[in-house]
XYZ file of C-alpha atoms in Angstrom:
759
model
C -10.669 -12.147 93.976
C -14.184 -10.810 94.051
C -16.973 -11.534 90.901
C -16.250 -7.579 90.718
C -13.302 -8.187 90.288
C -13.202 -10.808 87.953
C -15.278 -8.612 85.666
C -12.440 -6.064 85.750
C -10.206 -8.995 84.930
C -12.027 -9.940 81.904
C -12.325 -6.260 80.716
C -9.147 -5.885 80.298
C -8.126 -8.604 79.075
C -10.552 -7.539 76.243
C -8.812 -4.649 76.218
C -5.738 -5.726 75.799
C -6.340 -8.065 73.141
C -8.225 -5.972 70.660
C -5.153 -4.044 70.874
C -3.032 -6.245 70.133
C -5.537 -7.321 67.451
C -5.179 -3.832 66.158
C -1.181 -4.103 66.096
C -1.816 -6.853 64.517
C -3.714 -4.995 60.999
C -0.687 -2.426 60.883
C 1.704 -5.123 60.537
C 2.848 -5.709 56.932
C 6.054 -7.532 57.569
C 7.303 -10.282 59.402
C 8.535 -10.103 62.174
C 12.518 -9.996 62.291
C 14.392 -11.916 65.072
C 16.977 -9.336 66.708
C 19.074 -9.834 69.921
C 20.118 -6.678 71.342
C 20.151 -5.043 74.983
C 19.329 -1.207 74.723
C 21.237 1.643 76.309
C 19.249 3.611 78.517
C 18.405 7.142 77.790
C 16.095 7.252 81.148
C 18.504 9.293 82.835
C 19.903 11.575 80.717
C 18.080 14.784 80.528
C 18.085 15.451 77.233
C 15.947 12.913 75.161
C 13.084 11.963 78.293
C 11.185 13.575 81.042
C 10.376 11.749 84.424
C 7.558 11.439 86.863
C 6.425 9.099 89.870
C 2.691 7.734 89.688
C 1.345 5.347 92.651
C 4.588 4.256 93.601
C 5.855 4.059 90.071
C 8.901 5.803 88.208
C 7.348 7.176 84.082
C 9.240 8.252 81.449
C 8.291 10.199 78.893
C 10.233 10.390 75.779
C 13.519 7.953 74.195
C 13.721 5.355 76.630
C 16.421 3.161 74.872
C 19.182 3.272 72.266
C 20.655 0.703 70.258
C 24.314 -0.079 68.344
C 22.827 2.325 65.472
C 21.549 5.184 67.538
C 18.006 4.177 66.808
C 15.949 5.646 69.485
C 13.218 3.474 71.143
C 10.052 4.962 72.325
C 7.159 3.081 74.607
C 4.037 1.635 73.806
C 2.914 -0.505 76.446
C 2.853 1.572 79.307
C 1.878 -1.343 81.723
C 4.630 -3.174 81.738
C 8.532 -2.473 82.987
C 11.256 -3.016 80.399
C 14.811 -4.331 81.155
C 16.445 -2.914 77.259
C 16.484 -6.094 75.168
C 14.979 -6.704 72.291
C 13.918 -9.791 70.198
C 12.644 -8.811 66.643
C 11.202 -5.679 65.075
C 8.169 -6.004 62.356
C 7.171 -3.437 59.872
C 4.618 -0.780 60.697
C 2.570 0.304 57.710
C -0.742 2.343 57.097
C -0.778 6.725 57.563
C 0.124 7.325 60.940
C 2.519 4.955 61.198
C 4.894 6.587 58.011
C 3.703 10.325 60.329
C 5.466 9.269 63.139
C 8.147 7.605 62.053
C 9.190 10.791 59.886
C 8.808 12.790 63.139
C 11.136 10.242 65.078
C 13.936 10.385 62.657
C 13.760 14.139 61.562
C 13.940 15.192 65.818
C 16.028 11.886 66.631
C 19.256 13.911 66.971
C 16.939 16.837 69.026
C 18.786 17.165 72.419
C 14.955 18.718 73.910
C 13.751 16.133 76.611
C 10.479 18.083 75.584
C 10.080 17.235 71.647
C 11.533 13.849 72.782
C 8.363 13.493 75.365
C 5.782 14.641 72.865
C 6.916 11.985 70.074
C 6.373 9.583 72.705
C 2.828 11.004 73.956
C 2.390 10.669 70.217
C 3.762 6.552 70.049
C 0.794 5.837 72.927
C -1.494 8.000 72.050
C -1.504 5.995 68.479
C -0.042 2.635 69.299
C 0.229 1.864 72.737
C -1.556 -1.642 73.456
C -3.099 -1.439 76.593
C -5.216 1.444 76.405
C -6.756 1.186 79.347
C -3.719 1.543 81.822
C -1.849 5.118 79.386
C -5.012 6.173 79.798
C -4.235 6.581 83.450
C -0.838 6.832 83.082
C -1.736 9.657 80.457
C -3.275 11.844 83.151
C -0.730 11.303 85.522
C 1.861 12.885 82.871
C 0.633 15.874 81.730
C -0.467 16.861 85.060
C 2.889 17.033 85.780
C 4.119 17.917 82.113
C 1.386 20.510 81.208
C 2.717 21.860 77.968
C 4.049 18.007 76.313
C 0.596 17.581 74.899
C 0.168 21.121 73.096
C 3.589 20.396 71.952
C 2.573 16.674 70.460
C -0.235 17.997 69.340
C 2.081 20.803 66.975
C 4.405 17.822 66.049
C 1.323 15.850 64.752
C 0.255 18.776 62.363
C 3.627 19.026 61.094
C 3.496 15.694 59.969
C 0.284 16.143 58.514
C 1.757 18.934 56.555
C 5.193 17.717 55.764
C 5.334 13.790 55.860
C 5.245 12.699 52.306
C 3.234 9.702 52.744
C 2.469 9.064 48.254
C 3.655 9.711 44.629
C 1.866 10.765 42.339
C 3.178 11.242 38.222
C 0.816 11.703 35.382
C 1.107 12.427 31.701
C 0.484 14.670 29.597
C 1.068 14.978 25.921
C 2.334 17.917 24.097
C 2.520 16.582 19.885
C -0.004 13.882 20.317
C 1.733 10.561 20.584
C 4.990 11.952 19.370
C 5.608 14.193 22.625
C 5.287 15.262 26.147
C 5.610 15.532 30.044
C 5.562 13.574 32.735
C 4.005 15.305 36.011
C 6.208 14.009 39.515
C 4.388 15.166 42.812
C 4.614 14.374 46.427
C 2.049 14.591 48.454
C 1.287 14.438 52.414
C -1.729 12.025 54.458
C -4.275 15.140 52.998
C -3.263 14.677 49.898
C -1.642 17.772 49.629
C 2.129 18.817 48.163
C 5.136 18.418 49.448
C 7.947 20.203 49.166
C 11.704 19.109 49.330
C 11.240 15.372 48.960
C 14.102 13.983 46.120
C 12.597 11.864 43.590
C 13.423 9.475 41.240
C 12.127 8.932 37.640
C 12.435 5.794 35.560
C 11.352 5.737 31.904
C 10.619 2.354 29.820
C 9.717 2.038 26.690
C 9.483 3.600 22.981
C 10.501 7.119 24.980
C 12.757 9.192 26.286
C 13.229 12.265 28.152
C 14.734 14.980 27.047
C 18.482 14.407 27.360
C 18.297 11.217 25.847
C 18.331 9.934 29.772
C 16.104 7.278 31.018
C 16.319 7.891 34.445
C 16.646 11.442 36.244
C 16.338 12.719 39.775
C 14.218 15.628 41.210
C 13.211 17.397 44.081
C 9.245 18.053 45.308
C 7.997 21.329 44.844
C 4.995 23.078 46.133
C 3.086 22.107 42.371
C 3.676 18.955 40.237
C 6.592 19.496 38.297
C 7.431 18.634 34.624
C 9.631 16.440 32.769
C 9.691 16.627 29.079
C 9.628 13.536 26.729
C 9.932 12.701 23.315
C 8.987 8.873 21.448
C 11.809 7.110 19.977
C 9.175 5.119 18.143
C 5.894 3.387 17.896
C 4.563 1.515 21.192
C 4.060 2.187 24.901
C 6.037 3.558 27.654
C 5.997 3.500 31.122
C 7.306 5.608 33.824
C 7.902 5.052 37.255
C 8.283 7.913 40.060
C 9.531 6.619 43.672
C 9.748 8.603 46.795
C 11.509 6.972 50.252
C 8.587 7.331 52.631
C 9.922 6.683 56.451
C 8.734 3.188 58.394
C 7.637 2.683 61.514
C 9.290 -0.705 63.344
C 7.255 -2.529 65.676
C 9.826 -3.734 68.431
C 9.012 -7.101 70.647
C 10.297 -7.570 74.162
C 9.469 -7.169 78.054
C 8.083 -4.018 77.145
C 6.547 -3.374 73.099
C 8.715 -0.338 71.794
C 8.860 1.635 68.416
C 11.531 2.796 66.734
C 11.947 4.756 63.413
C 13.245 1.675 61.128
C 14.407 3.644 57.508
C 13.052 4.270 54.675
C 11.111 3.029 51.974
C 10.077 2.943 48.556
C 6.887 4.181 47.527
C 6.282 4.526 43.977
C 3.054 5.192 41.578
C 3.997 4.060 37.693
C 1.842 5.891 34.865
C 1.309 3.350 30.980
C 1.037 6.159 28.333
C 1.233 4.896 24.494
C 4.095 6.911 22.086
C 4.559 6.742 18.296
C 7.240 9.193 16.591
C 6.937 8.593 13.084
C 3.432 9.055 11.111
C 2.070 8.520 7.576
C 0.919 11.335 5.412
C -1.348 11.364 2.245
C -0.998 12.914 -0.801
C -4.089 13.776 -2.563
C -4.496 15.561 -6.119
C -7.333 17.075 -8.391
C -6.116 18.045 -12.126
C -6.870 21.776 -12.433
C -8.542 20.879 -16.429
C -9.726 17.832 -16.848
C -9.483 19.685 -20.791
C -5.974 21.242 -21.630
C -4.633 21.797 -25.289
C -1.360 21.685 -26.808
C 1.133 24.637 -25.582
C -1.030 25.151 -22.352
C 0.887 25.237 -18.767
C -0.174 22.028 -16.972
C -1.471 22.040 -12.993
C -2.601 20.206 -10.417
C -3.651 20.580 -7.085
C -2.715 18.790 -4.230
C -3.885 18.444 -1.072
C -1.657 16.868 2.269
C -3.456 14.755 4.346
C -2.897 12.027 7.180
C -3.753 8.563 6.423
C -6.340 6.686 8.725
C -4.458 5.320 12.028
C -1.202 7.253 10.683
C -0.535 8.489 14.038
C -0.594 12.829 14.080
C 1.823 15.218 11.386
C 5.014 16.111 14.057
C 3.596 20.409 14.157
C 5.448 22.345 12.108
C 7.657 19.573 10.164
C 7.938 20.491 6.364
C 7.367 17.882 4.402
C 9.002 18.313 0.412
C 6.676 16.302 -1.999
C 7.445 15.420 -6.011
C 5.522 15.690 -8.692
C 5.796 13.613 -12.237
C 3.358 14.373 -14.915
C 2.902 12.126 -17.836
C 1.307 12.495 -21.410
C 0.658 11.241 -24.318
C -0.979 8.335 -23.319
C -3.386 5.701 -25.177
C -7.160 6.741 -24.192
C -7.597 3.057 -23.987
C -5.356 3.151 -21.379
C -7.062 5.305 -18.797
C -8.910 2.833 -17.116
C -6.015 0.636 -16.202
C -4.522 2.199 -13.180
C -1.181 1.038 -11.010
C -0.435 1.111 -7.697
C 2.160 1.011 -5.816
C 2.717 -1.871 -3.324
C 3.372 -1.605 0.197
C 7.242 -0.700 0.903
C 8.276 -0.112 -2.692
C 9.369 3.047 -3.522
C 8.776 6.141 -5.317
C 11.548 5.274 -7.661
C 11.379 1.888 -7.501
C 7.356 2.521 -8.758
C 9.054 4.825 -11.253
C 11.684 2.269 -12.839
C 8.009 0.533 -13.054
C 6.655 2.631 -14.523
C 9.748 3.029 -17.446
C 9.574 -0.952 -17.469
C 5.820 -0.344 -18.568
C 6.870 2.165 -22.035
C 5.715 5.206 -19.069
C 8.126 8.466 -18.624
C 7.673 11.078 -17.372
C 6.811 14.358 -19.440
C 6.833 17.224 -17.343
C 8.183 17.447 -13.025
C 6.843 19.795 -9.964
C 7.116 19.787 -6.091
C 4.980 20.908 -3.829
C 6.025 21.545 -0.407
C 3.806 21.118 3.246
C 3.535 21.933 7.202
C 0.421 20.306 8.172
C -2.887 18.369 6.960
C -5.119 19.466 5.129
C -3.118 22.133 3.300
C -3.646 23.179 -0.534
C -1.076 24.132 -3.615
C -1.387 24.462 -6.275
C 1.938 23.033 -8.412
C 3.154 23.551 -11.999
C 4.895 21.044 -14.239
C 8.539 21.895 -15.095
C 10.637 21.026 -17.924
C 13.286 19.712 -15.332
C 12.965 18.980 -12.013
C 13.661 21.740 -9.773
C 13.387 23.757 -12.347
C 11.861 27.273 -12.959
C 10.641 26.423 -17.090
C 6.732 25.712 -17.298
C 6.049 22.605 -18.895
C 3.655 22.850 -21.947
C 0.960 20.377 -22.501
C 2.437 18.293 -26.121
C 1.454 14.517 -26.753
C -1.952 14.317 -27.223
C -3.957 11.863 -25.551
C -4.284 11.127 -21.731
C -2.458 12.817 -19.110
C -2.098 11.568 -15.519
C 0.380 12.954 -12.354
C 2.251 10.699 -9.789
C 3.092 12.429 -6.403
C 4.933 11.095 -4.015
C 6.755 11.903 -0.160
C 10.053 10.294 -0.843
C 12.768 9.727 1.919
C 14.968 10.473 -0.693
C 13.910 14.075 -1.651
C 12.795 15.083 2.822
C 15.235 16.354 4.910
C 17.157 14.435 7.057
C 15.054 15.833 10.008
C 11.907 14.790 8.353
C 13.318 11.487 6.690
C 13.380 9.926 11.288
C 9.449 10.700 10.920
C 8.494 9.453 7.458
C 9.379 5.995 7.671
C 8.366 4.655 3.963
C 8.074 6.641 0.883
C 3.966 7.614 0.302
C 3.124 7.052 -3.245
C -0.325 8.356 -5.129
C -1.096 5.573 -8.136
C -0.813 5.418 -11.776
C -3.990 6.999 -13.747
C -5.683 7.211 -10.789
C -9.313 8.572 -12.303
C -8.709 12.757 -9.640
C -5.683 13.006 -12.379
C -6.162 12.248 -15.790
C -6.515 14.557 -18.016
C -7.205 14.871 -21.932
C -4.562 16.505 -24.093
C -6.329 17.876 -26.922
C -5.170 17.025 -30.110
C -4.203 20.167 -32.925
C -5.676 19.372 -36.480
C -4.097 20.940 -39.620
C -5.666 21.362 -42.163
C -4.339 21.725 -45.334
C -6.039 22.448 -48.947
C -6.530 23.894 -52.613
C -9.000 24.235 -54.635
C -9.630 22.809 -58.245
C -9.820 25.692 -59.890
C -7.636 29.364 -58.688
C -9.557 31.186 -61.008
C -12.686 30.227 -63.602
C -15.992 32.757 -64.339
C -19.562 32.969 -63.689
C -21.014 29.341 -63.744
C -18.204 27.312 -63.004
C -18.745 24.777 -60.670
C -15.876 25.217 -58.327
C -14.410 22.447 -55.829
C -11.775 21.925 -52.689
C -9.045 19.227 -51.759
C -9.455 19.134 -47.701
C -5.825 17.498 -45.946
C -6.743 16.862 -42.088
C -4.357 15.650 -39.910
C -3.899 15.314 -36.516
C -6.995 14.193 -34.912
C -6.644 10.448 -33.292
C -6.381 7.348 -35.184
C -10.253 6.559 -33.190
C -11.447 9.691 -32.844
C -15.237 9.430 -33.650
C -15.701 6.342 -32.088
C -14.732 7.414 -28.479
C -18.035 7.581 -26.613
C -17.174 9.484 -23.981
C -15.773 8.484 -19.916
C -18.075 9.885 -16.941
C -15.345 9.006 -14.212
C -12.854 10.466 -15.328
C -14.916 13.702 -16.674
C -14.856 13.619 -20.510
C -17.352 13.538 -22.834
C -17.649 12.197 -26.027
C -15.922 12.517 -29.592
C -18.023 15.535 -31.701
C -17.701 13.233 -35.038
C -18.929 15.828 -37.460
C -16.405 19.295 -38.626
C -18.280 21.627 -41.650
C -16.708 22.926 -44.400
C -18.857 26.099 -45.458
C -18.007 28.464 -48.600
C -18.497 32.579 -48.649
C -18.624 34.731 -51.999
C -17.100 38.070 -51.449
C -17.563 41.005 -53.967
C -20.037 43.489 -55.440
C -21.688 42.276 -57.947
C -22.800 45.768 -59.670
C -19.482 46.521 -60.060
C -17.364 43.627 -61.038
C -14.565 45.530 -61.668
C -13.832 46.483 -58.249
C -13.809 42.644 -57.146
C -10.620 42.850 -56.322
C -11.065 45.233 -52.726
C -13.491 42.745 -51.222
C -10.475 40.274 -51.714
C -10.544 38.100 -48.155
C -8.404 38.698 -45.409
C -8.006 37.537 -42.147
C -8.519 34.501 -40.229
C -12.307 35.151 -39.238
C -14.922 34.743 -41.613
C -16.816 37.787 -41.930
C -20.762 39.080 -41.101
C -23.174 38.064 -44.125
C -23.762 41.320 -45.930
C -24.047 42.902 -49.248
C -20.884 42.140 -49.687
C -20.149 39.153 -48.205
C -22.409 35.731 -48.497
C -22.592 31.989 -46.927
C -23.169 30.304 -50.077
C -23.990 26.886 -48.236
C -22.580 24.527 -45.344
C -21.767 20.521 -45.398
C -21.004 18.508 -42.266
C -18.486 15.571 -43.189
C -16.228 13.420 -41.243
C -14.691 14.536 -38.257
C -11.521 11.720 -39.554
C -8.066 12.153 -40.914
C -7.908 12.084 -44.628
C -8.424 13.649 -47.985
C -11.677 15.411 -48.125
C -13.043 16.338 -51.419
C -16.086 19.206 -51.431
C -18.197 19.895 -54.672
C -17.838 18.247 -57.807
C -20.053 15.456 -57.064
C -18.244 14.417 -54.077
C -20.165 13.039 -50.922
C -20.841 14.422 -47.601
C -21.593 13.334 -44.101
C -24.616 11.878 -45.057
C -23.965 10.443 -48.927
C -25.532 13.604 -50.457
C -23.700 14.757 -53.955
C -22.514 18.742 -53.410
C -22.422 20.564 -56.318
C -21.211 24.438 -55.848
C -22.075 26.712 -58.704
C -20.203 30.299 -58.936
C -22.963 32.221 -59.891
C -21.729 35.567 -59.798
C -18.440 36.667 -60.044
C -16.394 38.198 -56.928
C -14.557 35.577 -54.386
C -15.336 32.060 -53.711
C -13.621 30.258 -50.108
C -13.397 27.326 -48.587
C -13.184 27.146 -44.760
C -13.271 23.802 -42.396
C -14.313 23.846 -38.843
C -13.951 22.046 -36.143
C -15.685 22.716 -33.388
C -13.410 20.543 -30.707
C -14.355 18.583 -27.889
C -12.413 16.930 -25.482
C -9.768 14.704 -27.340
C -9.504 17.736 -30.090
C -9.032 21.265 -29.828
C -11.717 23.756 -32.218
C -9.815 24.318 -35.229
C -10.684 26.449 -38.170
C -9.175 26.806 -41.337
C -8.544 30.709 -42.553
C -11.000 32.610 -44.023
C -8.162 34.607 -45.592
C -6.345 31.204 -47.329
C -5.112 32.136 -50.828
C -5.036 28.627 -51.255
C -8.684 28.210 -50.522
C -10.430 30.947 -52.749
C -11.137 30.738 -55.863
C -11.055 34.517 -57.831
C -14.684 34.233 -60.573
C -14.211 36.126 -63.422
C -17.227 38.015 -65.920
C -17.948 36.084 -68.292
C -16.700 38.061 -71.565
C -19.181 39.609 -73.423
C -17.418 39.178 -76.453
C -16.176 35.777 -76.158
C -12.345 35.745 -77.377
C -10.815 32.605 -79.026
C -9.888 29.976 -77.758
C -6.204 30.431 -78.132
C -6.326 33.415 -75.792
C -8.393 32.730 -72.719
C -5.420 30.071 -72.621
C -3.384 32.172 -73.095
C -4.754 34.401 -70.134
C -4.555 31.408 -67.768
C -1.182 29.899 -65.556
C -0.653 26.482 -65.724
C 2.704 24.471 -64.467
C 3.484 21.060 -65.399
C 6.154 19.490 -62.900
C 8.309 16.781 -63.483
C 11.114 15.477 -60.989
C 14.191 14.512 -61.778
C 14.588 11.527 -61.477
C 12.027 9.469 -60.339
C 13.510 6.851 -58.698
C 16.374 7.355 -56.365
C 19.067 4.716 -53.508
C 18.216 6.440 -50.112
C 20.994 9.156 -50.375
C 20.172 9.860 -53.639
C 19.492 13.481 -54.695
C 16.614 14.682 -56.446
C 14.100 17.655 -56.848
C 11.231 19.247 -59.118
C 11.089 21.438 -62.190
C 8.128 23.428 -62.972
C 7.160 24.643 -66.290
C 4.124 27.357 -66.047
C 2.652 28.771 -69.185
C 0.167 31.460 -69.402
C -0.741 35.070 -68.232
C 2.136 35.236 -65.914
C 2.709 38.037 -63.590
C 5.662 39.763 -62.430
C 6.716 38.857 -59.356
C 5.111 35.159 -59.299
C 7.062 32.263 -57.591
C 6.775 28.836 -57.938
C 6.519 26.723 -53.644
C 8.200 23.784 -53.933
C 8.064 21.055 -51.157
C 8.331 17.548 -50.416
C 7.044 15.045 -48.270
C 8.744 12.267 -46.305
C 8.886 9.128 -47.849
C 5.666 7.677 -47.007
C 4.550 3.678 -48.426
C 2.216 3.082 -50.763
C -1.028 3.173 -50.030
C -0.935 5.558 -47.450
C -2.264 9.570 -47.840
C 0.540 11.690 -48.954
C 0.616 14.819 -46.980
C -0.379 13.968 -43.693
C 4.012 13.658 -42.868
C 6.514 15.538 -42.044
C 8.074 17.461 -45.113
C 11.740 17.264 -46.392
C 11.083 20.578 -48.260
C 8.735 23.162 -46.733
C 7.594 25.739 -49.146
C 10.700 26.527 -50.717
C 9.930 29.252 -52.785
C 11.853 29.944 -56.135
C 11.344 33.221 -58.701
C 10.580 32.099 -62.231
C 12.826 32.236 -64.972
C 10.890 33.229 -67.656
C 13.105 33.800 -70.609
C 14.580 30.216 -70.357
C 12.769 29.168 -73.617
C 9.595 29.220 -75.654
C 7.802 26.889 -73.340
C 7.242 29.209 -70.505
C 8.929 30.075 -67.430
C 11.437 27.849 -65.745
C 11.313 27.175 -61.620
C 13.541 24.249 -60.457
C 13.735 23.670 -56.860
C 16.600 22.802 -54.440
C 18.164 19.149 -54.217
C 16.851 17.207 -51.643
C 17.529 13.524 -50.300
C 15.319 10.222 -48.437
C 16.906 8.655 -45.372
C 14.244 5.866 -46.116
C 12.762 4.275 -49.028
C 9.223 4.525 -49.721
C 6.967 7.297 -52.141
C 7.944 10.620 -51.742
C 5.228 13.097 -52.664
C 5.869 16.265 -54.825
C 3.545 19.517 -54.265
C 4.115 23.264 -57.153
C 1.984 25.977 -57.042
C 2.570 29.152 -58.583
C 2.270 32.341 -56.172
C 1.850 35.764 -57.371
C 3.512 38.526 -55.550
C 0.259 39.226 -53.591
C 0.131 35.646 -52.288
C -2.642 34.827 -54.717
C -2.370 30.884 -55.783
C -2.533 30.410 -59.356
C -2.019 28.004 -60.121
C -1.187 24.182 -58.932
C -1.444 20.398 -58.918
C -3.259 17.396 -56.625
C -0.665 15.592 -55.017
C 0.067 12.260 -56.630
C -0.231 13.726 -59.838
C 1.673 11.238 -62.720
C 5.241 13.211 -62.517
C 5.412 14.459 -59.284
C 5.985 11.437 -57.287
C 9.750 9.853 -56.393
C 9.997 6.324 -55.348
C 12.946 6.214 -53.643
C 14.796 2.441 -53.386
C 17.142 0.519 -50.758
C 19.986 -0.027 -51.929
C 21.102 -2.351 -53.567
C 24.839 -4.190 -52.849
C 26.785 -6.706 -55.470
C 28.036 -10.029 -54.399
C 31.944 -9.834 -53.938
C 32.348 -12.779 -56.570
C 35.820 -15.185 -55.530
C 38.818 -14.929 -57.360
C 39.255 -17.238 -60.597
C 42.194 -16.532 -62.581
C 40.620 -14.002 -64.330
C 41.889 -10.394 -64.148
C 38.537 -9.020 -66.040
C 36.028 -7.172 -64.933
C 33.317 -9.176 -66.654
C 31.063 -11.447 -64.263
C 31.129 -15.183 -64.205
C 28.495 -16.373 -65.889
C 27.769 -20.022 -64.902
C 25.025 -22.138 -66.977
C 22.603 -23.216 -64.671
C 20.628 -26.338 -65.879
C 17.000 -25.091 -64.467
C 14.659 -22.561 -66.057
C 14.555 -20.375 -62.712
C 18.438 -20.564 -62.112
C 19.095 -19.276 -66.113
C 16.326 -16.309 -65.589
C 18.241 -15.566 -61.948
C 21.608 -16.043 -63.999
C 20.140 -13.741 -66.535
C 19.041 -10.369 -64.304
C 21.960 -10.524 -62.488
C 23.954 -9.952 -66.323
C 20.923 -7.272 -66.938
C 21.908 -5.266 -63.021
C 25.307 -5.931 -63.755
C 25.066 -4.476 -67.699
C 23.431 -1.612 -65.394
C 26.110 -0.942 -63.297
C 28.213 -0.424 -66.197
C 25.911 2.233 -68.184
């Protein structure tokens, strides 16, 4: 061998080594040992084309088939096969996948030109002896000029139709709650390949629409979508898999390739899922101050908790509301919060243990966060009759999304009750007290130049009224500490005989004019109790107040309170007959004192009896003297028993303004009236009021509460002890002598009581 030949041999060896390394680079699996002798196909005109080059028989096509029907194609043109195989190795890469797909697709084709084209592709892309293949390829192409075009066409087909990869992606539909995974199969260029079966496996906290965790489909010219639904909160993963054709490198005397079956190509997408969501409920009272009798509204807003997921699209949630009132003002800064996991029912039970029971009920429905509903308190749960504020003090709301009140579907998404706090600042309002004012002027008739005065009984203020300094946090201002008493005159100075025409009527005070004049206004504390106006009694500043009736006509006392955030504005009526004094001109020629006494109406009353046991009856008698007009009546009122020292007239009534006509034909002492009988169910002092009224409603005579003879003492019942039988048949009590002085007193008391009972 000369030097030139040596250099050529060395170059050829380098080329062969490079090809071998290239082949090794595409092998990924270890070689599998095999031992089989192939059946030759080279003489079968269906699978290969024959050509002689340089004295060698060349065959282009499938040169053999094994016992499983797999066809083999040469990739080592420099060697002559003996049809024996000793092992195989899986090849990877796009070219291998494309050739494997073609070998499988056309395996059963009985067209020698097609198999020749497949063999040409195998040599072109995988032959280990590149230099020799170039020589042999030229000879074969010269002999079969149509094969390269056929091969090019097949290779182009594999570029478009051979699946080499699968893709899967996720897209959410309803936040993390639902969505769809898209699956597509792609060729070597990334284009879509249709008609390829694929498999999907879903793991984690979600399921496909049909409730399954696995499904299959066939690829199309676009990605195919499969919907999923979350089952819980967490993560999910979807694996998409397809079968990709495998090319085997086969060892033997001559290296070969064959279709090696399919292997799985897959893709995975991971994503977060969440079925549940945590709504919130935020409320603000419509009015910070309401009066007794007002409806109570609340502005309720739906929302989402931070990291609470998202509202299920169009999911309706029904919220329940409970309105509480009559809460002491000092409790306003003591909110009560629900604990984690506490249900609305348990929270309400806990409030009940603290003494808080709901007065009104309401509902509000929402289908998304950010919705606002104005809800009104009703008298019963689910009712339609509005509740009106009654108990003065602090009012507040509690709202909840309670799973017990949600639909079965909604309860799948809201896993815990959501409950607002009790006495939350934004939920706190003030129900204003309604003040009751009752008053009686000292003298209902008098003459010019006399002093007049009034006794006013006020109830309904909170006990601490005047002490509350306000609370900016809940939007309540400080108490107004002052009430006023005004005195008005009405009449005609020039013609006193016409003063009847100016009798005060209506609730509102008049405008000042020639016949209506404001005499004065004085300040008094806006608290419960009895106020003395005039007669030298002091006002709120401590100054003595004296009011003189300088002109004939009518004088009216009007008590008024402008109101504040805890007490509603209140005023006594200008036309209240109890509050006015009829002032007469001084007679030009004074009559005798007896005549004056005869004209004046007076009342003398006495209860009967003045002391009773609980449940025993009692009544009141009135004797009226003076110039009693026809149609006059006595109005009797008996107040419920109160303890000694408690101001009378601020509580409930046993008899409430029962009017009894006067009987002026019963004796010479005056006209008589007797009240109905009444009884008390508790011990204490029962105060009576008796007022003489004309048929026009004018007060002719009255007395203050608590005057002598107008109070009944109600006692607890006394139960005498049962004495043991001692052989005596008489009813007389047995008296046992006791040496002790105290014991003697007790015995005497027992005897005294026994005698009282016998009487």
